[in-house]
Every structure is written in C-alpha cells, then in structure tokens.
CSV table of C-alpha atoms in Angstrom, one decimal:
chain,number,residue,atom,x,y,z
A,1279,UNK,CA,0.7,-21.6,2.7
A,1280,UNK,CA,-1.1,-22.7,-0.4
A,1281,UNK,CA,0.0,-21.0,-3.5
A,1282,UNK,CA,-2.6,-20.8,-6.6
A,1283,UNK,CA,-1.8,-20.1,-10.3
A,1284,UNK,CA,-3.9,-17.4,-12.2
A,1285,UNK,CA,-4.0,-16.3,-15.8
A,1286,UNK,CA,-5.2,-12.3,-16.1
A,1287,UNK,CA,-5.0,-10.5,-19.2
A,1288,UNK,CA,-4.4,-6.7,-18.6
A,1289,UNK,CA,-5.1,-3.4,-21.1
A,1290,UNK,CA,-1.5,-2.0,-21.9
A,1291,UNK,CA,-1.5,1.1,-19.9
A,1292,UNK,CA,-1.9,-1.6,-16.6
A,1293,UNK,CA,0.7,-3.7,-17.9
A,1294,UNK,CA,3.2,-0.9,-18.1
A,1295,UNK,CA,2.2,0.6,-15.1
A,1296,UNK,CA,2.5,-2.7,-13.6
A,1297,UNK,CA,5.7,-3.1,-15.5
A,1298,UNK,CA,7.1,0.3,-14.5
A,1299,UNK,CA,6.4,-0.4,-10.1
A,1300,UNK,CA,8.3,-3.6,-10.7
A,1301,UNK,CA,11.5,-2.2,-12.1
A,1302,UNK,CA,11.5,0.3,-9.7
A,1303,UNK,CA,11.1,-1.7,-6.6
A,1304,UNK,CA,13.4,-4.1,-8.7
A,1305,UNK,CA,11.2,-7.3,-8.0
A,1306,UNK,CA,9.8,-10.2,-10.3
A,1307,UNK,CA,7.0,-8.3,-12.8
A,1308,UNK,CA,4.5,-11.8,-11.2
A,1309,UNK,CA,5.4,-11.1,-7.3
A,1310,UNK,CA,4.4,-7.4,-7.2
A,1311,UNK,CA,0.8,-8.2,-9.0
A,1312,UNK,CA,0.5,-11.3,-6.8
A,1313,UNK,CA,1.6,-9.2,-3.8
A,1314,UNK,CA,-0.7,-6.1,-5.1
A,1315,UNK,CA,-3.8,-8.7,-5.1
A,1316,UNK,CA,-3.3,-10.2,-2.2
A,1317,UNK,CA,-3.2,-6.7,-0.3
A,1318,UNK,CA,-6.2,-5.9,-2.4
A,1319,UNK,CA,-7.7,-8.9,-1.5
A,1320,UNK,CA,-7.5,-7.5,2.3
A,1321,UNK,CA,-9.1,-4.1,1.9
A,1322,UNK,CA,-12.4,-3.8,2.5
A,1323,UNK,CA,-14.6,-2.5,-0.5
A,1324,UNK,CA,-16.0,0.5,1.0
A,1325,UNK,CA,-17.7,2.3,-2.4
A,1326,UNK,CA,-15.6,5.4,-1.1
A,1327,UNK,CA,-16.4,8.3,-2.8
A,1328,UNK,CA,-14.4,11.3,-0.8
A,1329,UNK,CA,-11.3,12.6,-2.5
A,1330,UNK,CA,-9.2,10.4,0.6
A,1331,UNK,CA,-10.9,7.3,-0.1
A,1332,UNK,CA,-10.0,7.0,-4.1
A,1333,UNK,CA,-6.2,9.0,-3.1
A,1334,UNK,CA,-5.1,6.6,-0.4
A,1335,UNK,CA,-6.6,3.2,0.2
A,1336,UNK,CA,-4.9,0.5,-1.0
A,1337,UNK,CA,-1.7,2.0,-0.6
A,1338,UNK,CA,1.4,1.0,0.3
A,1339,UNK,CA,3.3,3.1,2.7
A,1340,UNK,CA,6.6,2.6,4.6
A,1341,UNK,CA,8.5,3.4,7.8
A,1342,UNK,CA,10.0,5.8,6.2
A,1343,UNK,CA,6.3,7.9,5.8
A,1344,UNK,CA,6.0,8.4,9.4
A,1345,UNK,CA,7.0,11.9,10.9
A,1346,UNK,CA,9.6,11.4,13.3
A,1347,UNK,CA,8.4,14.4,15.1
A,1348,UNK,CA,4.6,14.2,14.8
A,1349,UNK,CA,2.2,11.7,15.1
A,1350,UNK,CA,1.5,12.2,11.0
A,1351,UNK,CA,1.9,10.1,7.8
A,1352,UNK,CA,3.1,10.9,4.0
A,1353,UNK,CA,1.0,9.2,1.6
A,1354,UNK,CA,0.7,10.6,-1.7
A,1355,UNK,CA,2.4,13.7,-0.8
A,1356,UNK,CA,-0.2,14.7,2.1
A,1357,UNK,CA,0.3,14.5,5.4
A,1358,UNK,CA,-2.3,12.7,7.3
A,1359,UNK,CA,-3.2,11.5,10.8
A,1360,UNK,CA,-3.3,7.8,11.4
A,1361,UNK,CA,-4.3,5.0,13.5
A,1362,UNK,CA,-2.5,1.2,13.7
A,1363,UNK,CA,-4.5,-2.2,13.8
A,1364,UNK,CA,-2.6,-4.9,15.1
A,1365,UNK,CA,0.7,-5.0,16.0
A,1366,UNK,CA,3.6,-4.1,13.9
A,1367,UNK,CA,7.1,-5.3,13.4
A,1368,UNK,CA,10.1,-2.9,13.3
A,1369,UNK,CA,10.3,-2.3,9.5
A,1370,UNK,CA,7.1,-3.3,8.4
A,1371,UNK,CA,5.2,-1.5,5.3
A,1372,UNK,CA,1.7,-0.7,5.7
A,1373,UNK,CA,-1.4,-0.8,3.7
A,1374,UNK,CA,-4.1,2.4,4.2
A,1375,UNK,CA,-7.2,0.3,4.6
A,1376,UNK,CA,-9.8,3.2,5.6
A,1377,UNK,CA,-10.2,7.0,5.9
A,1378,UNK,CA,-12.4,8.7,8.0
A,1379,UNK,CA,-12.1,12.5,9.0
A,1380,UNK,CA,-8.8,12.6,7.0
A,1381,UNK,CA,-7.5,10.0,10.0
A,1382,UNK,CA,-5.5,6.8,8.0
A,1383,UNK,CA,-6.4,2.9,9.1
A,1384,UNK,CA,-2.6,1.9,9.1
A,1385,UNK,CA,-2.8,-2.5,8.6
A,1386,UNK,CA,0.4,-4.1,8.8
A,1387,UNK,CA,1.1,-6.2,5.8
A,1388,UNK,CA,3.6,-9.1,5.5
A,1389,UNK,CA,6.0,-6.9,3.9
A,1390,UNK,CA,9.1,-5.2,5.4
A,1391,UNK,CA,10.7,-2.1,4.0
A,1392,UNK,CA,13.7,-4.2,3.2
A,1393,UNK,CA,11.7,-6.0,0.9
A,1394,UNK,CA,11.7,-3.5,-1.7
C-alpha cells in the first residue's frame, strides 16, 4: 500500500476534538485523522438531510454495539436496525455508510475492536 503525506490546518475546536478521540482511544493524534479520512474517504456523499443521515453516517461502531439478543445496533445511543455489506471478520469495527427507513448500511472497515 502506498502511503501519502498531507499538511491540513484545522480551527481549534477540531484540533481538540481531534485531540480528545485520540487520547481516549490512546492512539497516535496523525493515525486517527489519517484513519478518520480514509473512512471518510469511503462514504458516499449523499447530501443527507434526515436527522439519521447527519446523527450516524460516518460513524464508527463496534462489536460491542450489536444486541446479542436482537437483530439491532447502538449508535449514538439509539438503537437501530441494520444491514452488513460484505463480509466481516470476528472483531471487526464498522462504519454506518447509509440510512434509509431508520435501517443502518453496516461496511466493514479495516479496523478491529482490538485496535482501539
């Protein structure tokens, strides 16, 4: 995989916030932006304007979200229905990539919950 260098200046609350998500995952302040683009990078820009669409895509969710008992997710402190595209590892995080009739689009990313 190639890796590329970028230089991004950022206002101060995004730095912080940025700031604050890295010391609480405890990971390098530069891998959780690059890994925040790249799944960025992955979700489709949709222009969505319900309150689902603005809450939950482009999140991160884990394992951990899933019911054990139901077929729903936590994101956000909501529990939502959800659908899975492609095939995930044991452990894997997720990234909510579309909404539609308060069902989730659940796509694997290349992060596992032992990551964190």
């Amino acid at each position: 995989m190639v890796s590329h260098q970028l230089t991004i200046s950022l206002d101060e609350d995004a730095f912080r916030a940025l700031e604050k998500r890295a010391q609480s995952e405890r990971r390098p302040l530069e891998e959780v932006a690059a890994s925040m683009l790249t799944t960025a990078s992955k979700v489709p820009a949709t222009g969505m304007t319900s309150l689902e669409g603005r809450f939950v895509v482009g999140q991160i969710v884990t394992p951990s979200a899933f019911d054990p008992t139901e077929p729903l997710i936590l994101v956000r402190g909501i529990y939502y229905r959800y659908r899975i595209v492609g095939k995930p590892q044991p452990g894997q995080r997720f990234v909510v990539t579309a909404v539609k009739d308060n069902v989730l689009t659940l796509t694997p990313t290349n992060e596992s919950e032992d990551d964190a």
